[in-house]
Tab-separated table of C-alpha atoms in Angstrom:
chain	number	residue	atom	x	y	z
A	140	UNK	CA	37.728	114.642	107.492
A	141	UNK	CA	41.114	115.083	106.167
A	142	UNK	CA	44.340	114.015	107.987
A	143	UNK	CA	48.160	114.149	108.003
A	144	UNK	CA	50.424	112.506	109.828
A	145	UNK	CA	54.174	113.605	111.049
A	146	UNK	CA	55.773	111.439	112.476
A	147	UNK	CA	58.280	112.339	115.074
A	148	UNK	CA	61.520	110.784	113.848
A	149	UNK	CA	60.272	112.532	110.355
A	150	UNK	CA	61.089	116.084	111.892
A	151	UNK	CA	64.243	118.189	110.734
A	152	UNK	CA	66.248	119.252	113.744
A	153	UNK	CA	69.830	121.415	114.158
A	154	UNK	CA	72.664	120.619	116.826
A	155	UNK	CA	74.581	123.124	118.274
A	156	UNK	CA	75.823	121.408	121.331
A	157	UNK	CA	74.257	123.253	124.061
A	158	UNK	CA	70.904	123.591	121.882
A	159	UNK	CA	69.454	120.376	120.498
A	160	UNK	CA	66.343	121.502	118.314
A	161	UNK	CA	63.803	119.385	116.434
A	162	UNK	CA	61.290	121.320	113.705
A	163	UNK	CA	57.817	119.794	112.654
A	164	UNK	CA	57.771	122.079	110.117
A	165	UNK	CA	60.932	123.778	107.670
A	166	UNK	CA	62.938	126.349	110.013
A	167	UNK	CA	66.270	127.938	109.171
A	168	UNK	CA	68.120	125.506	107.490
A	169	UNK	CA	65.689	122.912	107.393
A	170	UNK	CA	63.570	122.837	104.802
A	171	UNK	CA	60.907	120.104	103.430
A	172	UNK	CA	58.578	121.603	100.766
A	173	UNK	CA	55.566	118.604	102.570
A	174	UNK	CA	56.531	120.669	105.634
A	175	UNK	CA	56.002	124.184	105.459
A	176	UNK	CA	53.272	125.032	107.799
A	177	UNK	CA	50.364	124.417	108.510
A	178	UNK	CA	47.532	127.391	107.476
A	179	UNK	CA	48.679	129.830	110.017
A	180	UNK	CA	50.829	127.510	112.304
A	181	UNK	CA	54.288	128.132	111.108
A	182	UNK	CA	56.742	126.800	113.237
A	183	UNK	CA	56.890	124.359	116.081
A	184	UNK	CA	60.004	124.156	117.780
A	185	UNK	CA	60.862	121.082	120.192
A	186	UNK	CA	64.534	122.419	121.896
A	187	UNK	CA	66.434	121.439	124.711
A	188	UNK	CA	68.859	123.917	126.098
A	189	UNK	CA	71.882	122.927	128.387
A	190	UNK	CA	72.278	124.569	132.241
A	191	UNK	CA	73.768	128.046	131.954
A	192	UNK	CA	73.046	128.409	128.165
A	193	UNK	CA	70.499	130.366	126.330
A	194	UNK	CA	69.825	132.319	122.698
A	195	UNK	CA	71.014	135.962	122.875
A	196	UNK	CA	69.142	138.912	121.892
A	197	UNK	CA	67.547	138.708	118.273
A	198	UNK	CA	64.567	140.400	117.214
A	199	UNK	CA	60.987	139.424	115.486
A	200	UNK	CA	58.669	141.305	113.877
A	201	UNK	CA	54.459	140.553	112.491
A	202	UNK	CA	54.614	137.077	113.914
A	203	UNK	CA	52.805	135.531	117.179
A	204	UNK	CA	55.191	133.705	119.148
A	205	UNK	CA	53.872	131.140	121.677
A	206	UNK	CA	56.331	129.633	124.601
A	207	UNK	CA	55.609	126.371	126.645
A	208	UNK	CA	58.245	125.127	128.830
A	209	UNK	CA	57.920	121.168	129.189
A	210	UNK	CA	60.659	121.109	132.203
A	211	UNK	CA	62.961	123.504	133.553
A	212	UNK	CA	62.773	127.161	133.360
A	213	UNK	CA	63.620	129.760	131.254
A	214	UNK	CA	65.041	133.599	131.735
A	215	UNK	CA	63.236	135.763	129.147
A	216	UNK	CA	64.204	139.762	128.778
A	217	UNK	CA	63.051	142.230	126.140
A	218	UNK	CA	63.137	145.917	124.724
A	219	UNK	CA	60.076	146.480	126.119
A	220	UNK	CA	61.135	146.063	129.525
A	221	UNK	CA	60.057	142.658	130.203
A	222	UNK	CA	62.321	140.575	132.514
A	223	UNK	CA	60.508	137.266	133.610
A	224	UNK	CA	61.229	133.638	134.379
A	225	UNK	CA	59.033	131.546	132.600
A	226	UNK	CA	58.347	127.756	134.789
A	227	UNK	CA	57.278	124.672	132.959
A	228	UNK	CA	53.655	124.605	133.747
A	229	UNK	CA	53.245	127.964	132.254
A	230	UNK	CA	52.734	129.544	128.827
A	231	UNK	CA	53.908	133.034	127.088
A	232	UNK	CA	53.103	135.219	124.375
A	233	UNK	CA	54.339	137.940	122.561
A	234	UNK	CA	52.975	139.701	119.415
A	235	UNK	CA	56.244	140.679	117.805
A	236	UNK	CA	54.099	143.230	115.730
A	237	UNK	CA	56.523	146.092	114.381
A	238	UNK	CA	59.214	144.715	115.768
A	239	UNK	CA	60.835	142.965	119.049
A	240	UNK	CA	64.327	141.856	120.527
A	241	UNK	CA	64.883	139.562	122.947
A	242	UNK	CA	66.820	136.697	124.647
A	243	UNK	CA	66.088	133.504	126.180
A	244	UNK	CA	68.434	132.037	129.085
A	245	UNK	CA	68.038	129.167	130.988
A	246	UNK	CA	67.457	129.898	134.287
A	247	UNK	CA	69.304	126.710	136.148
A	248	UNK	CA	73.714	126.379	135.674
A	249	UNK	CA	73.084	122.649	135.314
A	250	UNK	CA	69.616	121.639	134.935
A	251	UNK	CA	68.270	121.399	131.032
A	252	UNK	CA	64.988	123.745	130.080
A	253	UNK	CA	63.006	121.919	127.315
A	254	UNK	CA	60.940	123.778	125.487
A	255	UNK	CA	57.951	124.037	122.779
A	256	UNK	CA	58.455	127.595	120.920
A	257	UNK	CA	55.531	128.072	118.494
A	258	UNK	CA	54.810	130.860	115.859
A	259	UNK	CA	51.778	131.738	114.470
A	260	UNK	CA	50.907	134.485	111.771
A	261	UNK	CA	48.996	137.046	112.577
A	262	UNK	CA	46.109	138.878	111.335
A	263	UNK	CA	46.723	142.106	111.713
A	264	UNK	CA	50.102	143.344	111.135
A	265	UNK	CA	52.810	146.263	112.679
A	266	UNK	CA	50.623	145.980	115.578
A	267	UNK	CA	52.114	147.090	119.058
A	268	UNK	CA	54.266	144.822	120.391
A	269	UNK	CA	53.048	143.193	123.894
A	270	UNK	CA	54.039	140.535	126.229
A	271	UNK	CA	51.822	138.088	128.236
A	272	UNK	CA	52.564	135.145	130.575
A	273	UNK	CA	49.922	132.678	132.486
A	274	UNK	CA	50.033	129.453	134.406
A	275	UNK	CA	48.392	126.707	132.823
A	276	UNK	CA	48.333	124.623	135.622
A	277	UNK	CA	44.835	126.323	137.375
A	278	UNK	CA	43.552	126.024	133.540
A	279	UNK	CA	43.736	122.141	133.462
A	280	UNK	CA	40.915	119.538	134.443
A	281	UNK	CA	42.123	115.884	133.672
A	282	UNK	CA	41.050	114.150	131.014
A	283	UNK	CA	39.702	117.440	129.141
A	284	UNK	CA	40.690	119.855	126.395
A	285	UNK	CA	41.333	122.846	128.396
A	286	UNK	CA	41.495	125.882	126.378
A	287	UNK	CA	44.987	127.891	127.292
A	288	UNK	CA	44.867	130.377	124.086
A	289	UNK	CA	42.269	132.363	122.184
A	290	UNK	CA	42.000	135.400	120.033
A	291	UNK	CA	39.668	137.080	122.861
A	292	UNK	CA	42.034	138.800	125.383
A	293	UNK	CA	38.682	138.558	128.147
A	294	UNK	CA	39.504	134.322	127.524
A	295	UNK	CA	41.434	132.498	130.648
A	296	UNK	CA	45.213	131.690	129.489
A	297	UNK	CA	46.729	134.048	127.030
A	298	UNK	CA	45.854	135.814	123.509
A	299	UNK	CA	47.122	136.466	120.201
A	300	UNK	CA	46.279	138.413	116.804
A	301	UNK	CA	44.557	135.501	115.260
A	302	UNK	CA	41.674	133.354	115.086
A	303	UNK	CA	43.188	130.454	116.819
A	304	UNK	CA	42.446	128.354	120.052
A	305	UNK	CA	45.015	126.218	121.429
A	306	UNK	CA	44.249	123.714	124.583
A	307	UNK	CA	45.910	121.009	126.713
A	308	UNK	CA	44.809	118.244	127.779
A	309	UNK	CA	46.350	115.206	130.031
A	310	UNK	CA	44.578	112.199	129.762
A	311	UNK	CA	44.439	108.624	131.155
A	312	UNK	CA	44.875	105.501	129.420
A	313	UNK	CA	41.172	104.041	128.247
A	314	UNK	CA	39.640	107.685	128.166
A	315	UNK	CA	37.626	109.167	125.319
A	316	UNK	CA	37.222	113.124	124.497
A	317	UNK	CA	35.834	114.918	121.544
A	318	UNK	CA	37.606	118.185	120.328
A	319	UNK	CA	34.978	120.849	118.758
A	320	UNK	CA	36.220	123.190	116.342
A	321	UNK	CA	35.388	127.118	117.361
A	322	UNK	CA	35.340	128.373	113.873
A	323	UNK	CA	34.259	125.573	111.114
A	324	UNK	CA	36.856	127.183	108.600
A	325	UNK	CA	39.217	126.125	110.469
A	326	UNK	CA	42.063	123.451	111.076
A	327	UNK	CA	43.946	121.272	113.968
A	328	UNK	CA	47.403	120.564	114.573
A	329	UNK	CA	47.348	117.824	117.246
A	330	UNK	CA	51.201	117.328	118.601
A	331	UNK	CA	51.076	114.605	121.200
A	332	UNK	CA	53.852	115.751	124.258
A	333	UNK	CA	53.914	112.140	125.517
A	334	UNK	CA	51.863	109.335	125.618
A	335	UNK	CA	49.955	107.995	123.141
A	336	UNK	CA	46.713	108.202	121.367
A	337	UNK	CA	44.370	107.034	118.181
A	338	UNK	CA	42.722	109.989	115.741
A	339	UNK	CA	41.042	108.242	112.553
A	340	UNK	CA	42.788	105.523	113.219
A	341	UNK	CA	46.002	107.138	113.092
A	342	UNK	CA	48.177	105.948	115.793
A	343	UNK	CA	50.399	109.452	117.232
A	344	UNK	CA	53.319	108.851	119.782
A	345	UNK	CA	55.270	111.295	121.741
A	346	UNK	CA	56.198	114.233	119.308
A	347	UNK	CA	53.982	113.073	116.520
A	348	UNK	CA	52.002	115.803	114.697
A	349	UNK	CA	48.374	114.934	112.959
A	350	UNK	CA	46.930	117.569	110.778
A	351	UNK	CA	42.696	117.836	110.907
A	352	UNK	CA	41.129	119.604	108.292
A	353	UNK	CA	37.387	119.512	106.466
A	354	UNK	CA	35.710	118.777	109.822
A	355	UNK	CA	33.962	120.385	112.468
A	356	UNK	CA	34.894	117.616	115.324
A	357	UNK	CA	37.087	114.964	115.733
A	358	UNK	CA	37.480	111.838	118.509
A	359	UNK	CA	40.908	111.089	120.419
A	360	UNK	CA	41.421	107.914	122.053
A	361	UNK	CA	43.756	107.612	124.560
A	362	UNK	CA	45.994	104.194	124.378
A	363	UNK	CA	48.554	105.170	127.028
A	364	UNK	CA	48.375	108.339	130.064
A	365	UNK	CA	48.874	111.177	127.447
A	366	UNK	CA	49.635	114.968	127.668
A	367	UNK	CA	48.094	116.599	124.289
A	368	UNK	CA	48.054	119.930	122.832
A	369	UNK	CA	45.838	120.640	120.148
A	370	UNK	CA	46.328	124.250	117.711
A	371	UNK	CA	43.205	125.115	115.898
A	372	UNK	CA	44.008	127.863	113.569
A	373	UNK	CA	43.003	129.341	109.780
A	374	UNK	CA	43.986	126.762	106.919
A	375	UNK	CA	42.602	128.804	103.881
């Protein structure tokens, strides 16, 4: 088993006053040639958006883009007639495929919305583009890896062009839980939302990224109560 470890205060990040953003990986005009991807996980986004703020409409196109509000809510709208308020607890898609605008508002005046926006690259490309929103919350049984995402639109949780599974898991201090791998040719990105936990004997800490490749399972200890998500995804 392979590792890498990102460390949280390691991550690139952009300030534009009403938008605090921090980037695992290089983003606009962030760039760290250690940090550009990982196999088909491209970007992962940590932002905070002040009350009554929001991006405008801009558009996308051949890329998966994954949405998980960590508190607050969020106003989406979109050229394919989509208007929906997205709750933390919750998780949205959309395959950008030939090509997508839209704009994301937070819903509260004076509340912050944080946020994790995550893109992954596709496997098939100019596909139509579609929009998809679940709750994770009836998805989640403590102290478990709870699937959320799959390439199998049958799957609880949501879907995207891609071999990839992502899950979530909140755990309590002391517990133990093995992650298999769904497709041996495969990779994890483990990004720890809080909490903290030992993988290999690398210690992660809220908004710390570990990298799993050239293995078909891994172990996570849990040191503190923890809320993980874990991105398994092509790496060739």
């Amino acid at each position: 088993m392979k590792t890498i470890h990102h460390p949280a205060n390691k991550r690139g990040g952009a300030h534009h006053g009403w938008l605090k953003s921090k980037h695992t990986f290089s983003f606009a005009d962030y760039y760290d040639p250690e940090r550009v991807g990982f196999g088909a996980l491209k970007v992962i986004n940590d932002d905070h958006t002040e009350g009554g703020h929001g991006v405008s409409s801009h558009s996308h196109k051949d890329m998966e883009i994954v949405s998980i509000p960590l508190a607050g809510a969020l106003v989406h709208k979109d050229d394919m007639g989509n208007k929906c308020t997205i709750h933390s607890g919750e998780i949205q898609v959309m395959s950008a495929g030939t090509g997508v605008t839209h704009s994301e508002m937070n819903a509260s005046a004076e509340a912050p919305v944080k946020l994790l926006q995550i893109w992954v690259e596709p496997n098939q490309k100019d596909v139509t583009p579609r929009y998809q929103q679940a709750s994770l919350v009836e998805l989640l049984n403590r102290n478990q890896f709870n699937q959320v995402l799959s390439p199998n639109a049958d799957d609880a949780g949501v879907w995207i062009y891609q071999n990839a599974w992502f899950s979530v898991g909140e755990f309590d201090a002391g517990a133990t839980q093995t992650y298999t791998l769904n497709d041996t040719d495969n990779g994890v990105y483990v990004f720890v939302i809080s909490g903290s936990v030992v993988i290999d004997g690398t210690v992660l800490q809220p908004r710390d990224g570990l990298g799993v490749t050239e293995t078909d399972t891994f172990a996570m200890d849990v040191i503190t109560n923890a809320q993980v998500l874990v991105m398994e995804v092509p790496v060739g």
